[in-house]
């Protein structure tokens, strides 16, 4: 019985933790469509610029690198908490 309670608790905790990460957009792996849907205010050309940058320069190390490709603070700041560059 204790094992069932522990498993239930683990599932409940996992269920609450997943939504926080489920909406994150990984700048290094997201498709153009995922970038546009996940980053409020991002245009198709800006999403393509992200993909072009990572194909040419390699992975993003920090989110502020978006400034180097013309994506301004007006897009970065309101979306910052849902952006990631991975591990």
PDB file of C-alpha atoms in Angstrom:
ATOM      1  CA  UNK A   1       0.000   0.000   0.000  1.00  0.00           C
ATOM      2  CA  UNK A   2       2.848   2.409   0.804  1.00  0.00           C
ATOM      3  CA  UNK A   3       4.333   1.715  -2.628  1.00  0.00           C
ATOM      4  CA  UNK A   4       1.062   2.683  -4.326  1.00  0.00           C
ATOM      5  CA  UNK A   5       0.864   5.930  -2.336  1.00  0.00           C
ATOM      6  CA  UNK A   6       4.467   6.790  -3.236  1.00  0.00           C
ATOM      7  CA  UNK A   7       3.820   6.059  -6.903  1.00  0.00           C
ATOM      8  CA  UNK A   8       0.681   8.213  -6.810  1.00  0.00           C
ATOM      9  CA  UNK A   9       2.565  11.050  -5.163  1.00  0.00           C
ATOM     10  CA  UNK A  10       5.355  10.794  -7.720  1.00  0.00           C
ATOM     11  CA  UNK A  11       2.859  10.915 -10.578  1.00  0.00           C
ATOM     12  CA  UNK A  12       1.090  13.890  -9.032  1.00  0.00           C
ATOM     13  CA  UNK A  13       4.346  15.793  -8.558  1.00  0.00           C
ATOM     14  CA  UNK A  14       5.490  14.963 -12.071  1.00  0.00           C
ATOM     15  CA  UNK A  15       2.179  16.144 -13.461  1.00  0.00           C
ATOM     16  CA  UNK A  16       2.609  19.525 -11.807  1.00  0.00           C
ATOM     17  CA  UNK A  17       6.220  19.898 -12.904  1.00  0.00           C
ATOM     18  CA  UNK A  18       5.757  19.079 -16.584  1.00  0.00           C
ATOM     19  CA  UNK A  19       3.692  22.082 -17.679  1.00  0.00           C
ATOM     20  CA  UNK A  20       6.438  24.479 -16.645  1.00  0.00           C
ATOM     21  CA  UNK A  21       8.846  22.797 -19.071  1.00  0.00           C
ATOM     22  CA  UNK A  22       6.335  21.742 -21.714  1.00  0.00           C
ATOM     23  CA  UNK A  23       5.981  25.293 -23.028  1.00  0.00           C
ATOM     24  CA  UNK A  24       9.704  26.010 -23.277  1.00  0.00           C
ATOM     25  CA  UNK A  25      11.198  26.655 -26.697  1.00  0.00           C
ATOM     26  CA  UNK A  26      14.710  25.345 -27.255  1.00  0.00           C
ATOM     27  CA  UNK A  27      16.495  27.763 -29.567  1.00  0.00           C
ATOM     28  CA  UNK A  28      18.886  25.010 -30.635  1.00  0.00           C
ATOM     29  CA  UNK A  29      16.363  22.359 -31.628  1.00  0.00           C
ATOM     30  CA  UNK A  30      13.004  23.991 -32.375  1.00  0.00           C
ATOM     31  CA  UNK A  31      11.660  23.958 -35.916  1.00  0.00           C
ATOM     32  CA  UNK A  32      10.608  27.180 -37.633  1.00  0.00           C
ATOM     33  CA  UNK A  33       6.978  26.410 -36.821  1.00  0.00           C
ATOM     34  CA  UNK A  34       7.787  25.658 -33.161  1.00  0.00           C
ATOM     35  CA  UNK A  35       9.728  28.918 -32.867  1.00  0.00           C
ATOM     36  CA  UNK A  36       6.873  30.953 -34.338  1.00  0.00           C
ATOM     37  CA  UNK A  37       4.216  29.277 -32.194  1.00  0.00           C
ATOM     38  CA  UNK A  38       6.276  29.352 -29.006  1.00  0.00           C
ATOM     39  CA  UNK A  39       7.756  32.849 -29.123  1.00  0.00           C
ATOM     40  CA  UNK A  40       5.175  35.612 -29.013  1.00  0.00           C
ATOM     41  CA  UNK A  41       5.761  38.311 -31.623  1.00  0.00           C
ATOM     42  CA  UNK A  42       8.363  36.367 -33.626  1.00  0.00           C
ATOM     43  CA  UNK A  43       8.008  36.678 -37.401  1.00  0.00           C
ATOM     44  CA  UNK A  44       8.688  33.974 -39.970  1.00  0.00           C
ATOM     45  CA  UNK A  45      11.856  35.763 -41.093  1.00  0.00           C
ATOM     46  CA  UNK A  46      13.107  36.009 -37.504  1.00  0.00           C
ATOM     47  CA  UNK A  47      12.420  32.305 -36.934  1.00  0.00           C
ATOM     48  CA  UNK A  48      14.396  31.544 -40.082  1.00  0.00           C
ATOM     49  CA  UNK A  49      17.208  33.804 -38.848  1.00  0.00           C
ATOM     50  CA  UNK A  50      17.432  31.683 -35.677  1.00  0.00           C
ATOM     51  CA  UNK A  51      17.722  28.509 -37.740  1.00  0.00           C
ATOM     52  CA  UNK A  52      20.259  30.075 -40.137  1.00  0.00           C
ATOM     53  CA  UNK A  53      22.361  31.334 -37.224  1.00  0.00           C
ATOM     54  CA  UNK A  54      22.530  27.971 -35.491  1.00  0.00           C
ATOM     55  CA  UNK A  55      23.318  26.211 -38.778  1.00  0.00           C
ATOM     56  CA  UNK A  56      26.167  28.626 -39.497  1.00  0.00           C
ATOM     57  CA  UNK A  57      27.520  29.480 -36.045  1.00  0.00           C
ATOM     58  CA  UNK A  58      26.567  26.424 -33.993  1.00  0.00           C
ATOM     59  CA  UNK A  59      24.389  26.267 -30.921  1.00  0.00           C
ATOM     60  CA  UNK A  60      23.137  29.225 -28.957  1.00  0.00           C
ATOM     61  CA  UNK A  61      24.913  29.354 -25.605  1.00  0.00           C
ATOM     62  CA  UNK A  62      22.878  32.179 -24.077  1.00  0.00           C
ATOM     63  CA  UNK A  63      19.473  33.608 -24.917  1.00  0.00           C
ATOM     64  CA  UNK A  64      20.770  37.196 -25.378  1.00  0.00           C
ATOM     65  CA  UNK A  65      22.661  35.974 -28.466  1.00  0.00           C
ATOM     66  CA  UNK A  66      19.357  36.592 -30.253  1.00  0.00           C
ATOM     67  CA  UNK A  67      20.350  40.262 -30.242  1.00  0.00           C
ATOM     68  CA  UNK A  68      23.143  39.413 -32.732  1.00  0.00           C
ATOM     69  CA  UNK A  69      20.602  38.381 -35.356  1.00  0.00           C
ATOM     70  CA  UNK A  70      18.269  41.326 -35.020  1.00  0.00           C
ATOM     71  CA  UNK A  71      15.780  39.954 -32.522  1.00  0.00           C
ATOM     72  CA  UNK A  72      15.259  42.760 -30.060  1.00  0.00           C
ATOM     73  CA  UNK A  73      14.558  43.039 -26.388  1.00  0.00           C
ATOM     74  CA  UNK A  74      10.902  43.705 -27.201  1.00  0.00           C
ATOM     75  CA  UNK A  75      10.617  40.031 -28.167  1.00  0.00           C
ATOM     76  CA  UNK A  76      13.264  38.515 -25.900  1.00  0.00           C
ATOM     77  CA  UNK A  77      12.172  40.014 -22.574  1.00  0.00           C
ATOM     78  CA  UNK A  78       8.474  38.988 -22.547  1.00  0.00           C
ATOM     79  CA  UNK A  79       9.410  35.496 -23.755  1.00  0.00           C
ATOM     80  CA  UNK A  80      12.591  35.025 -21.704  1.00  0.00           C
ATOM     81  CA  UNK A  81      11.205  32.521 -19.184  1.00  0.00           C
ATOM     82  CA  UNK A  82       9.974  30.158 -21.866  1.00  0.00           C
ATOM     83  CA  UNK A  83      13.211  30.205 -23.891  1.00  0.00           C
ATOM     84  CA  UNK A  84      16.000  27.723 -23.375  1.00  0.00           C
ATOM     85  CA  UNK A  85      19.257  26.775 -25.044  1.00  0.00           C
ATOM     86  CA  UNK A  86      19.231  23.282 -23.533  1.00  0.00           C
ATOM     87  CA  UNK A  87      21.570  21.663 -21.067  1.00  0.00           C
TER      88      UNK A  87
END
